[in-house]
């Protein structure tokens, strides 16, 4: 009984923290329509900042708390809203996603720079060593304090949103920003306030959470998934349901830790409970109405014709042949990596660039491909490659199936959760001692064993895939994908099964990513269990956005950048997570230039600058714009 | 010295994106008068009001409020400066209660929440009975009354009404127009967009007909009436 | 009324948005070979009616049948496959494609679900020619003026070879010559046996091409009949022009 009570207490306390962070998430999402993927990272940075002030610089606890929660966090939230969020409001989901994902990576990179992960840090609990005896159970003061804080925040928010004019105005802006402006209130300022509030709640959660787990950049950042799951229970709009979801989640995880057998994969189940939660909620959500009056169609770069793409692909292969003659072993490895990553990015071009769907688990498919090659590809058997394509494709279909009928954001969330769960459950478990050996595929009559030969193979596969993807793009398939991105409602009224078509595209993209995984494994001989995390997938999406989301050039550019990071990092010691910092920083600018570098190159060639300017002028005004991808509603009761 | 017009558009062109909806529209609403703007669907009437409230920025031409050049002012700034537009369709926050909606009306006009409630419920006692109800669950007529209450309490100099009768039963329309008449009596300058020409012309001092984004004619209500039924129903009325 | 069986039958359809009754037990039909008009003041519920018929909006109550088959509960794309196509008042073109690609895509969709192997490109070109878009076939659709973009939507709808065509204000944004051409085209389509349901504010166009006109006013059908009958109906005049009593 005492054990049960102890786990209940732990679960409740954790639930309270999830509730705090989830509430902040819901408030910012409803008022601005932009889902903040960096919410957890903000909490993480706040926890580190608090550690810096209170432990490292010995500030008194109340002063350090006040500095973080009352000054730095709200200020940071307000600045983020002004600089990053406002420009992407009302834009397509994948664009606003890029900005908050960029912020997420940037904050991780920044934290790694300021607080080197190699040093261990410890953040003490509040009221250390103090506890009260409740029956046979000792309840720590720290635990009581957390519950009390959560209750105070809940009551305070209830009062704020229903009694104060500013709070009511926040809900009014959720309902109808243009009417709020007509009434004389300034929606931009209200939204800024809501982001300040959201950042404060995230920070509060981060500071309360850090002593309970560990002061670690990734642990703290990723725990926010629990917040996402809770927020989804409240359908991203109901605060009471969000809080209830958070408590249930906290308790489930705690009981799982307490009562599931330790050791074996069952012990890892606690890690996927948030993900299971997310999926159950997603399946239960009612399908979204087909949206009409959709946003601006993106500028489309001219798609090269068959001849043009064949010539370019041929040129690429020739360059690869020349390189293979001059490069040494490490050069060949890096070069092969460029082509493999480019192939992965090509799968994202197909998915996100052409059909407007978002995946934050593309690396998971890559990992599954590598796993299949490593498991079934002994002696270079082609079975491994086939397995890679089939396994990744099947996994893609499985993730996409329950979410395609929902709004675009949910697909992003589901894939993000899937990537994290797979990271813990599959790659962590199946890759035995942290890595898996993968052999190179052998093809009849074609040498693939040597580094040089395999490098050439990656180049040829990428070139062929690029020609194929471009051919798809020019044909009926490409028109379907583009039509779905432009107006799903029109597609449905023309007899196209929108969900099925999306599923096919998603599956195809996952299969292509799987193929790149089989090649990645072969290229390197081993793959590590930690290579396929969600953040890596986010990084890929961002570099592709920067390179040009719907161009093959963009894929190649992104691959170059990604492959250069490790080289750079090796030469500048101490710069861990540099890739996150730089990519995040670059992605933050994407909000202002959605077409990326590849799009720009194509445009320059076509001298269509005037059209781009016209398109820029056509952006809808901020508050009378088309319906953003959300249900305008914030529920308090 | 002559009083400047309460609202004046001089050669205003405006639109959404590449599509120009208004072509060099000029009109004057003399201070203290009621001006009815009529015309078929898609003629640009609502856009004209949106220009006047700052929601749509003109690509050419000038917008003057009480003689002051206000091009480029934001809707909220104009609202606080005494321009009040009641938008077409939904002029309330559906997920806020009646009382919370009224709280939002305190942003312009400088009344306390209690005063706002007092004035509104005196005018529309029905709303007083439903003070705790979410606005989205009110009937269409009650929602429009709640929307119009902003015009009562914001104390505007210029009131822009966009099809306040849309989708409402004749009795409710009559009640709303009674209010329009009394607001005009108080000296508020009104620019009124209305599909129901007869209803609007009965309260108007001046009227204009818009077609295809241009002012087709301006005149006294009587002159405009014949022109309008021609434009709507092909001359049979 | 017509002797032909209606291809579209809407029976007692009601839709409510919050406190507003958008459609109130509306019944109407459309017959093959005829142009049926659906008119009414702003906010009368015409676009909502189209959304209900095409399956984008679920009615609170009532029934919609297409070709004699009850389609309630059928998703939008399945209804389209029964021969239903529409255009949108707020444009829903495929903005990042050219005019021709818009029509071509629709023809390809149709070939896909109808298991037809005819040349979609030739079909698209014929339609572009018929609606008068050949000259701008290569222009990006969202760069076209509204009137032409509406014709792109019309062409796209025709590419699915519908038996029932729902047009939501196809004439707005067209000049008088273009409107006349549109009228001729719609009469042509009806002569081919298509049922056309037309929402339009251009009274002249409605008077010229419609066989029957239904009038909606705040969600209710207040009149039906020939254009001349409807035009002379006092209730219709009141709906359009309002009552003077309101200001007395």
Coordinates of C-alpha atoms in Angstrom, one line a residue, chain A residues 289-294 296-300 474-480 482-484 486-498 500 611 618 626-627, chain C residues 17 51 54 56-57 76-78 80-81 84-86 88 90-97 101-102 104-106 108-113 140 142-143 156-157 160:
Chain A
X289 CA -13.6 19.2 -42.1
X290 CA -12.0 19.5 -45.5
X291 CA -10.7 23.0 -45.4
X292 CA -11.8 25.5 -48.0
X293 CA -10.3 28.9 -48.6
X294 CA -6.8 27.5 -48.1
X296 CA -1.4 30.9 -50.6
X297 CA 0.0 28.3 -53.0
X298 CA 3.8 28.2 -52.8
X299 CA 5.9 29.5 -55.6
X300 CA 6.9 26.5 -57.7
X474 CA 5.9 16.0 -64.1
X475 CA 3.3 13.3 -64.4
X476 CA -0.1 12.5 -63.0
X477 CA 1.4 11.6 -59.7
X478 CA 2.9 15.0 -59.3
X479 CA -0.3 16.7 -60.2
X480 CA -2.1 14.7 -57.6
X482 CA 0.3 19.3 -55.8
X483 CA -3.4 19.4 -56.1
X484 CA -3.8 18.0 -52.6
X486 CA -3.2 23.4 -53.0
X487 CA -6.8 22.5 -52.3
X488 CA -7.9 19.2 -50.6
X489 CA -11.5 20.3 -50.8
X490 CA -11.4 20.7 -54.5
X491 CA -9.7 17.4 -54.9
X492 CA -12.4 15.6 -53.0
X493 CA -15.2 17.2 -55.0
X494 CA -13.4 16.1 -58.2
X495 CA -13.6 12.5 -56.9
X496 CA -10.1 12.0 -55.6
X497 CA -9.8 10.0 -52.4
X498 CA -7.6 12.5 -50.6
X500 CA -5.7 7.4 -49.7
X611 CA 6.3 37.2 -60.0
X618 CA -0.4 39.1 -52.2
X626 CA -7.6 33.0 -44.4
X627 CA -8.5 30.6 -41.7
Chain C
X17 CA -24.4 27.0 -37.0
X51 CA -21.5 22.2 -49.3
X54 CA -21.3 17.8 -52.2
X56 CA -18.3 19.0 -47.4
X57 CA -20.9 19.9 -44.8
X76 CA -17.3 14.0 -50.8
X77 CA -15.1 12.0 -53.3
X78 CA -17.6 9.2 -53.5
X80 CA -18.2 13.1 -57.0
X81 CA -17.8 9.7 -58.5
X84 CA -21.4 15.4 -59.2
X85 CA -19.0 18.3 -59.8
X86 CA -19.0 21.9 -58.5
X88 CA -16.5 27.4 -55.5
X90 CA -14.3 31.4 -52.8
X91 CA -11.9 30.1 -55.4
X92 CA -10.4 26.7 -54.8
X93 CA -8.1 26.4 -57.8
X94 CA -4.9 24.5 -57.8
X95 CA -2.9 27.8 -57.6
X96 CA 0.6 26.5 -58.2
X97 CA -0.4 24.8 -61.4
X101 CA -2.7 21.4 -65.5
X102 CA -5.8 22.2 -63.4
X104 CA -5.7 17.9 -66.8
X105 CA -5.4 16.9 -63.2
X106 CA -9.2 16.6 -62.9
X108 CA -6.7 12.3 -64.7
X109 CA -8.5 11.9 -61.4
X110 CA -11.6 10.9 -63.4
X111 CA -9.7 8.4 -65.5
X112 CA -8.4 7.0 -62.3
X113 CA -11.7 6.3 -60.6
X140 CA -0.2 29.8 -63.5
X142 CA -3.4 31.9 -59.3
X143 CA -2.0 34.6 -61.6
X156 CA -11.9 21.4 -64.0
X157 CA -15.5 20.4 -63.0
X160 CA -14.9 14.8 -64.5

